[in-house]
Coordinates of C-alpha atoms in Angstrom, one line a residue:
M122 CA 0.0 0.0 0.0
D123 CA 1.2 3.5 -0.8
L124 CA 2.8 5.2 2.2
R125 CA 0.8 8.4 1.4
D126 CA -2.3 6.4 1.8
N127 CA -1.6 6.0 5.5
V128 CA -0.9 9.7 5.8
E129 CA -4.7 10.2 5.3
T130 CA -5.9 7.9 8.1
G131 CA -3.0 7.1 10.4
E132 CA -3.8 3.5 10.5
T133 CA -1.1 0.9 11.1
E134 CA -0.2 -1.4 8.2
N135 CA 1.5 -4.6 9.3
H136 CA 4.1 -5.9 6.8
T137 CA 4.4 -9.6 7.0
D138 CA 7.5 -11.6 6.3
L139 CA 8.0 -13.0 2.8
F140 CA 7.8 -16.5 4.0
Y141 CA 4.9 -16.0 6.3
L142 CA 1.5 -17.4 5.2
P143 CA -1.3 -15.1 6.5
I144 CA -4.1 -16.7 8.4
P145 CA -7.2 -16.8 6.1
D146 CA -9.4 -15.0 8.6
E147 CA -7.2 -11.9 8.4
V148 CA -7.7 -11.4 4.7
P149 CA -11.3 -10.2 4.8
C150 CA -10.4 -8.0 7.8
K151 CA -7.6 -6.4 5.9
G152 CA -9.8 -5.9 2.9
E153 CA -12.5 -4.2 5.0
Q154 CA -9.9 -1.9 6.5
E155 CA -8.6 -0.8 3.1
K156 CA -12.2 -0.2 2.0
L157 CA -12.9 1.9 5.0
S158 CA -9.7 3.8 4.6
G159 CA -10.6 4.4 1.0
V160 CA -13.8 6.2 2.1
V161 CA -11.9 8.5 4.4
K162 CA -9.2 9.3 1.8
N163 CA -11.6 9.9 -1.0
V164 CA -13.4 12.5 1.1
H165 CA -10.1 14.3 1.8
R166 CA -9.1 14.2 -1.9
K167 CA -12.5 15.5 -3.0
L168 CA -12.2 18.5 -0.6
R169 CA -8.7 19.3 -1.8
R170 CA -9.7 18.9 -5.5
K171 CA -12.6 21.4 -5.0
Y172 CA -10.4 23.8 -3.1
R173 CA -7.8 23.8 -6.0
E174 CA -10.6 24.4 -8.5
V175 CA -12.7 27.0 -6.7
G176 CA -10.2 28.5 -4.2
D177 CA -13.0 29.7 -1.8
F178 CA -12.5 27.4 1.2
D179 CA -15.4 28.9 3.1
K180 CA -17.8 28.1 0.3
I181 CA -16.4 24.6 -0.2
W182 CA -16.7 23.9 3.6
R183 CA -20.3 25.1 3.7
E184 CA -21.2 22.8 0.8
H185 CA -19.4 19.9 2.4
C186 CA -21.3 20.4 5.7
K187 CA -24.5 20.1 3.8
D188 CA -23.5 16.8 2.1
E189 CA -25.1 14.6 4.8
Q190 CA -24.7 11.3 2.9
T191 CA -20.9 11.8 2.5
L192 CA -20.5 13.0 6.0
S193 CA -22.5 10.0 7.4
E194 CA -20.4 7.5 5.4
Y195 CA -17.2 9.2 6.6
A196 CA -18.3 9.1 10.3
L197 CA -19.3 5.5 10.1
A198 CA -16.0 4.6 8.4
M199 CA -14.0 6.4 11.0
K200 CA -15.9 4.7 13.8
N201 CA -15.5 1.3 12.2
L202 CA -11.8 1.8 11.8
A203 CA -11.4 2.9 15.4
D204 CA -13.5 0.1 16.9
N205 CA -12.4 -2.8 14.7
H206 CA -9.0 -2.1 13.4
W207 CA -7.0 0.6 15.2
T208 CA -7.7 -0.9 18.6
K209 CA -6.4 -4.3 17.5
N210 CA -3.0 -2.9 16.4
C211 CA -2.9 -0.5 19.3
E212 CA -1.7 2.5 17.2
G213 CA -5.1 4.2 17.2
E214 CA -5.7 3.5 20.9
G215 CA -2.2 4.7 21.6
R216 CA -3.0 8.3 20.6
I217 CA -5.8 8.4 23.1
E218 CA -3.6 7.0 25.9
W219 CA -0.8 9.4 24.9
C220 CA -3.2 12.4 25.3
R221 CA -4.4 11.0 28.7
S222 CA -0.8 10.5 30.0
V223 CA 0.3 14.0 28.9
C224 CA -2.7 15.6 30.7
Q225 CA -2.1 13.6 33.9
E226 CA 1.6 14.4 33.9
Y227 CA 1.0 18.1 33.2
F228 CA -2.0 18.9 35.3
L229 CA -1.9 16.3 38.1
D230 CA 1.8 15.4 38.5
G231 CA 3.3 18.9 38.6
G232 CA 4.3 19.4 35.0
M233 CA 2.4 22.7 34.6
K234 CA 3.9 24.0 37.8
R235 CA 7.4 23.2 36.6
M236 CA 6.8 24.9 33.3
V237 CA 5.3 28.0 34.8
E238 CA 8.3 28.3 37.2
K239 CA 10.7 27.8 34.3
D240 CA 8.9 30.6 32.3
K241 CA 9.3 32.9 35.3
K242 CA 13.0 32.2 35.7
S243 CA 13.6 32.8 32.0
A244 CA 11.7 36.1 32.1
M245 CA 13.5 37.3 35.2
L246 CA 16.9 36.2 33.9
T247 CA 16.1 38.1 30.7
M248 CA 15.5 41.2 32.8
G249 CA 19.0 40.8 34.4
L250 CA 18.1 39.3 37.8
A251 CA 20.5 36.9 39.4
A252 CA 19.7 33.1 39.2
D253 CA 19.8 32.7 43.0
S254 CA 17.2 35.5 43.6
V255 CA 15.0 33.9 40.9
S256 CA 15.1 30.5 42.6
A257 CA 13.9 32.1 45.8
Q258 CA 10.7 33.3 44.1
P259 CA 7.5 31.4 44.7
Y260 CA 5.6 29.7 41.9
S261 CA 3.7 32.0 39.6
T262 CA 0.0 32.3 40.2
I263 CA -1.9 29.4 38.6
P264 CA -5.7 29.7 38.0
S265 CA -7.5 28.0 40.9
S266 CA -9.7 26.1 38.4
I267 CA -6.6 24.2 37.2
S268 CA -4.5 24.0 40.4
Q269 CA -7.5 22.8 42.4
L270 CA -8.8 20.5 39.8
G271 CA -12.0 18.6 40.0
K272 CA -12.1 17.2 36.5
M273 CA -10.0 18.2 33.5
R274 CA -12.4 19.9 31.1
L275 CA -11.6 18.6 27.7
L276 CA -12.9 19.6 24.3
D277 CA -12.4 16.9 21.6
V278 CA -12.8 18.5 18.2
G279 CA -13.8 16.1 15.4
S280 CA -14.5 13.5 18.1
C281 CA -16.7 11.2 16.0
F282 CA -17.1 8.5 18.7
N283 CA -16.1 10.3 22.0
P284 CA -13.0 8.2 23.0
F285 CA -12.2 10.2 26.1
L286 CA -15.7 9.7 27.6
K287 CA -14.5 6.5 29.4
F288 CA -11.9 8.3 31.5
D289 CA -13.2 9.5 34.8
E290 CA -10.6 12.3 35.2
F291 CA -12.0 14.2 32.2
L292 CA -15.2 16.1 31.8
T293 CA -15.4 15.6 28.1
V294 CA -17.2 17.6 25.4
G295 CA -17.0 15.8 22.1
I296 CA -18.0 17.8 19.0
D297 CA -18.2 16.8 15.3
I298 CA -20.0 18.0 12.1
V299 CA -21.6 14.6 12.0
P300 CA -21.4 12.6 15.3
A301 CA -21.1 8.9 15.1
V302 CA -22.5 8.4 18.6
E303 CA -25.2 10.2 20.6
S304 CA -22.8 11.5 23.3
V305 CA -21.0 13.7 20.7
Y306 CA -22.5 17.1 20.0
K307 CA -23.1 18.4 16.5
C308 CA -20.9 21.4 15.9
D309 CA -19.1 23.1 13.1
F310 CA -15.9 24.2 14.9
L311 CA -14.7 26.4 12.1
N312 CA -17.8 28.5 12.4
L313 CA -18.2 28.2 16.2
Q314 CA -19.0 31.6 17.8
L315 CA -17.1 32.5 21.0
Q316 CA -18.6 34.6 23.8
Q317 CA -17.1 36.3 26.9
P318 CA -15.5 34.0 29.5
L319 CA -17.7 32.7 32.3
Q320 CA -17.1 34.4 35.6
L321 CA -18.0 31.3 37.6
A322 CA -16.4 28.9 40.1
S323 CA -15.0 25.6 38.8
D324 CA -18.0 23.5 39.9
A325 CA -20.4 26.0 38.3
V326 CA -18.5 25.7 35.0
E327 CA -18.7 22.0 35.2
A328 CA -22.5 22.2 35.7
F329 CA -22.7 24.5 32.7
L330 CA -20.9 22.0 30.5
R331 CA -23.1 19.2 31.7
Q332 CA -26.2 21.1 30.5
L333 CA -25.0 22.0 26.9
H334 CA -27.7 21.8 24.2
N335 CA -27.4 20.1 20.9
P336 CA -26.3 21.4 18.4
I337 CA -23.6 23.7 19.8
D338 CA -23.3 27.0 17.9
T339 CA -21.6 29.2 20.6
L340 CA -19.3 28.6 23.6
P341 CA -17.7 30.9 26.2
A342 CA -14.0 31.6 25.8
Q343 CA -11.4 30.3 28.3
L344 CA -13.7 27.3 29.1
F345 CA -11.4 24.3 28.8
H346 CA -8.2 22.9 30.2
V347 CA -7.5 20.7 27.2
V348 CA -8.4 20.9 23.5
V349 CA -7.7 17.9 21.3
F350 CA -7.2 17.8 17.5
S351 CA -6.9 14.1 16.8
L352 CA -6.5 13.5 13.1
L353 CA -8.4 16.8 12.5
L354 CA -6.2 19.4 10.8
S355 CA -5.2 17.3 7.8
Y356 CA -9.0 16.9 7.1
F357 CA -9.1 20.6 6.0
P358 CA -8.1 21.4 2.4
S359 CA -6.7 24.9 3.3
P360 CA -3.9 25.8 5.6
Y361 CA -5.9 28.9 6.7
Q362 CA -8.6 26.6 8.0
R363 CA -6.1 24.8 10.1
W364 CA -4.9 28.2 11.4
I365 CA -8.4 29.2 12.3
C366 CA -8.8 26.0 14.3
C367 CA -5.6 26.6 16.3
K368 CA -6.5 30.2 16.9
K369 CA -9.9 29.2 18.1
A370 CA -8.4 26.5 20.4
H371 CA -6.2 29.2 22.0
E372 CA -9.3 31.3 22.7
L373 CA -11.2 28.4 24.2
L374 CA -8.3 27.4 26.5
E375 CA -7.7 28.7 30.0
L376 CA -4.2 30.2 30.6
H377 CA -1.7 27.3 30.9
G378 CA -4.2 24.9 29.1
L379 CA -3.0 22.3 26.6
L380 CA -3.6 21.9 22.9
L381 CA -3.0 18.3 21.8
I382 CA -2.5 17.8 18.1
I383 CA -2.3 14.4 16.5
T384 CA -1.7 14.3 12.7
P385 CA -1.2 11.2 10.6
D386 CA 2.2 10.4 8.9
S387 CA 3.4 6.9 8.0
S388 CA 6.8 8.1 6.9
H389 CA 10.1 7.9 8.6
Q390 CA 10.4 10.3 11.6
N391 CA 12.7 12.8 9.8
R392 CA 10.9 12.7 6.4
H393 CA 8.6 15.6 7.2
A394 CA 10.8 17.3 9.8
L395 CA 10.5 20.6 8.0
M396 CA 6.7 20.4 8.1
M397 CA 6.7 19.8 11.9
R398 CA 9.1 22.7 12.5
S399 CA 6.9 24.9 10.4
W400 CA 3.8 23.9 12.3
R401 CA 5.5 24.6 15.5
V402 CA 6.4 28.2 14.5
A403 CA 2.9 28.8 13.3
V404 CA 1.1 27.5 16.4
E405 CA 3.5 29.1 18.8
S406 CA 2.9 32.5 17.1
L407 CA -0.6 32.4 18.5
G408 CA 0.6 32.4 22.1
F409 CA 1.5 28.7 22.7
K410 CA 4.7 27.0 23.5
R411 CA 5.5 23.4 22.6
Y412 CA 5.5 21.1 25.7
K413 CA 6.0 17.6 24.2
Y414 CA 6.5 16.0 20.9
V415 CA 6.7 12.3 19.8
K416 CA 6.6 10.5 16.5
Y417 CA 4.7 7.2 16.4
S418 CA 5.2 5.0 13.4
H419 CA 2.1 6.4 11.8
M420 CA 1.5 9.8 13.4
H421 CA 3.0 12.9 15.0
L422 CA 1.8 13.8 18.5
I423 CA 2.4 17.3 19.8
A424 CA 1.4 19.1 23.0
F425 CA 1.3 22.9 23.1
R426 CA 0.6 24.9 26.3
K427 CA -1.0 28.2 26.3
T428 CA 1.4 30.8 27.6
S429 CA -0.4 34.1 26.9
L430 CA -3.9 35.1 27.7
A431 CA -4.3 37.2 24.6
T432 CA -4.5 35.3 21.3
T433 CA -1.9 36.6 18.8
S434 CA -2.8 36.8 15.1
D435 CA 0.1 38.4 13.5
L436 CA -0.4 37.9 9.8
V437 CA 1.9 40.8 8.7
S438 CA 5.4 39.9 9.7
R439 CA 5.0 36.3 8.6
N440 CA 2.4 34.3 6.6
Y441 CA 1.8 32.0 9.6
P442 CA -1.4 30.3 8.2
E443 CA 0.5 29.0 5.2
M444 CA 3.1 27.4 7.5
L445 CA 0.4 24.9 8.6
Y446 CA 0.8 23.0 5.4
I447 CA 0.6 19.3 4.6
P448 CA 2.4 17.5 1.6
Q449 CA -0.9 17.1 -0.3
D450 CA -1.3 20.9 -0.4
F451 CA 1.4 21.0 -3.2
H452 CA -0.2 18.3 -5.4
S453 CA -2.2 19.0 -8.5
N454 CA -5.4 17.2 -9.0
E455 CA -3.7 15.0 -11.6
E456 CA -0.8 14.2 -9.3
E457 CA -3.0 13.3 -6.4
E458 CA -5.0 10.9 -8.5
E459 CA -1.8 9.3 -9.7
C460 CA -0.4 9.1 -6.1
A461 CA -3.5 7.1 -5.0
D462 CA -2.1 4.1 -6.9
V463 CA 1.6 4.7 -7.4
P464 CA 4.0 3.6 -4.6
V465 CA 6.2 6.3 -3.0
Q466 CA 9.9 6.2 -3.7
A467 CA 11.3 6.0 -0.2
R468 CA 14.5 7.8 0.8
S469 CA 17.3 5.8 2.3
E470 CA 18.1 6.0 6.0
F471 CA 21.3 7.9 5.2
E472 CA 19.2 10.6 3.4
D473 CA 16.8 10.7 6.3
D474 CA 19.6 11.2 8.7
L475 CA 21.1 13.9 6.6
M476 CA 17.7 15.7 6.5
A477 CA 17.5 15.4 10.3
W478 CA 20.9 17.0 10.7
G479 CA 19.9 19.9 8.5
F480 CA 16.5 20.5 10.0
T481 CA 17.0 19.9 13.7
E482 CA 15.1 23.1 14.2
L483 CA 14.3 26.2 12.2
P484 CA 17.2 28.6 11.8
D485 CA 17.5 31.6 14.2
A486 CA 14.8 30.2 16.6
P487 CA 15.2 30.7 20.3
Y488 CA 16.2 27.9 22.7
D489 CA 13.4 25.6 23.6
S490 CA 13.0 25.9 27.3
D491 CA 10.4 23.2 27.5
S492 CA 12.2 20.3 25.8
G493 CA 15.8 21.6 26.3
E494 CA 16.5 21.1 22.6
S495 CA 19.2 23.1 20.8
Q496 CA 17.7 24.7 17.7
S497 CA 20.7 24.7 15.4
S498 CA 22.3 22.1 13.2
S499 CA 24.7 19.7 14.9
V500 CA 26.7 19.1 11.8
P501 CA 29.3 21.9 11.1
G502 CA 29.3 23.1 7.6
F503 CA 26.1 21.4 6.6
H504 CA 23.8 23.9 5.0
E505 CA 20.1 23.6 5.7
L506 CA 17.9 23.1 2.7
E507 CA 15.5 25.9 2.1
D508 CA 11.8 25.3 2.8
P509 CA 9.8 27.4 0.2
I510 CA 7.0 28.0 2.8
L511 CA 9.4 29.5 5.3
L512 CA 11.1 31.6 2.6
Q513 CA 7.7 33.0 1.5
S514 CA 7.0 34.0 5.1

């Protein structure tokens, strides 16, 4: 199967040994998985094709949201993949468990407190204060609704089947344009209207969330501790739509809240390193800071924490929306149709390593205080290749 096929759905593909004879019962299962994946990928291709032809992503999205038959088929296919295929190979379930573990470590096990303290030290050192005087300072003020947590309020965008509902530590609100289960609210996140934040105690906010009405058209700002985009952003045909989603997530999060992004990619970890660096710059420009990043065999998983109350939307100094690109954005309609059936020419491991050296981080970016990574190439004399998106910005 084409490696790019898996970029659409994020499902795991098991490659059997040449001398291994598959169990007959697995063949129909594999065929069903490919059929369901085809439904998902065809919806994505259709949206991208229309966007290239028309150019008006808002019009295309409105028409897409009215296509109930296509949306219903898509929702059922995604739920079937999650229930009967991803859970068996653990990759699909792994993304949910990763989100859960990051939230527990950050909110309940002191991760947020450490990051806030680190931010404060960095700011004070920048102002010229001595390190010992900085260490003596108390932790920065953390909103009581987070530090004295009852339940972590989590918004799962594009939820489909509400996978976080089973965890007691979350108060989950799942939304989707066409829910696959009754517990998910119908909501078009791109056109969700935001209101002023609620001035309520934490228990009153929880009561508000338990009484939401279907469908959801408006929500108060600064309402959630966690916003999850699981296999969501690559759904949209336009980088600007992905940008709108991230901007809206920032507005919906409380200060120090988490945005968790999972995006499919079956390639080698370093193959799309440039894209991940570009995404990081774009998302952080809104007032986030990357907290964690990991590459599974079929997806990238990134956690961003909200570090500023105001949502930045600087579209003058850099074209940040265009930095939220995916490889398919650069395909023509003819190329994408050909790519559906033609295998990808894989790079060698040496080429991947060379790419990794060149793109350890974006040039001239500041030191990453969260992950402690150096953001310059570790190979002297190796010139970074030039990303056209970054050059345009």
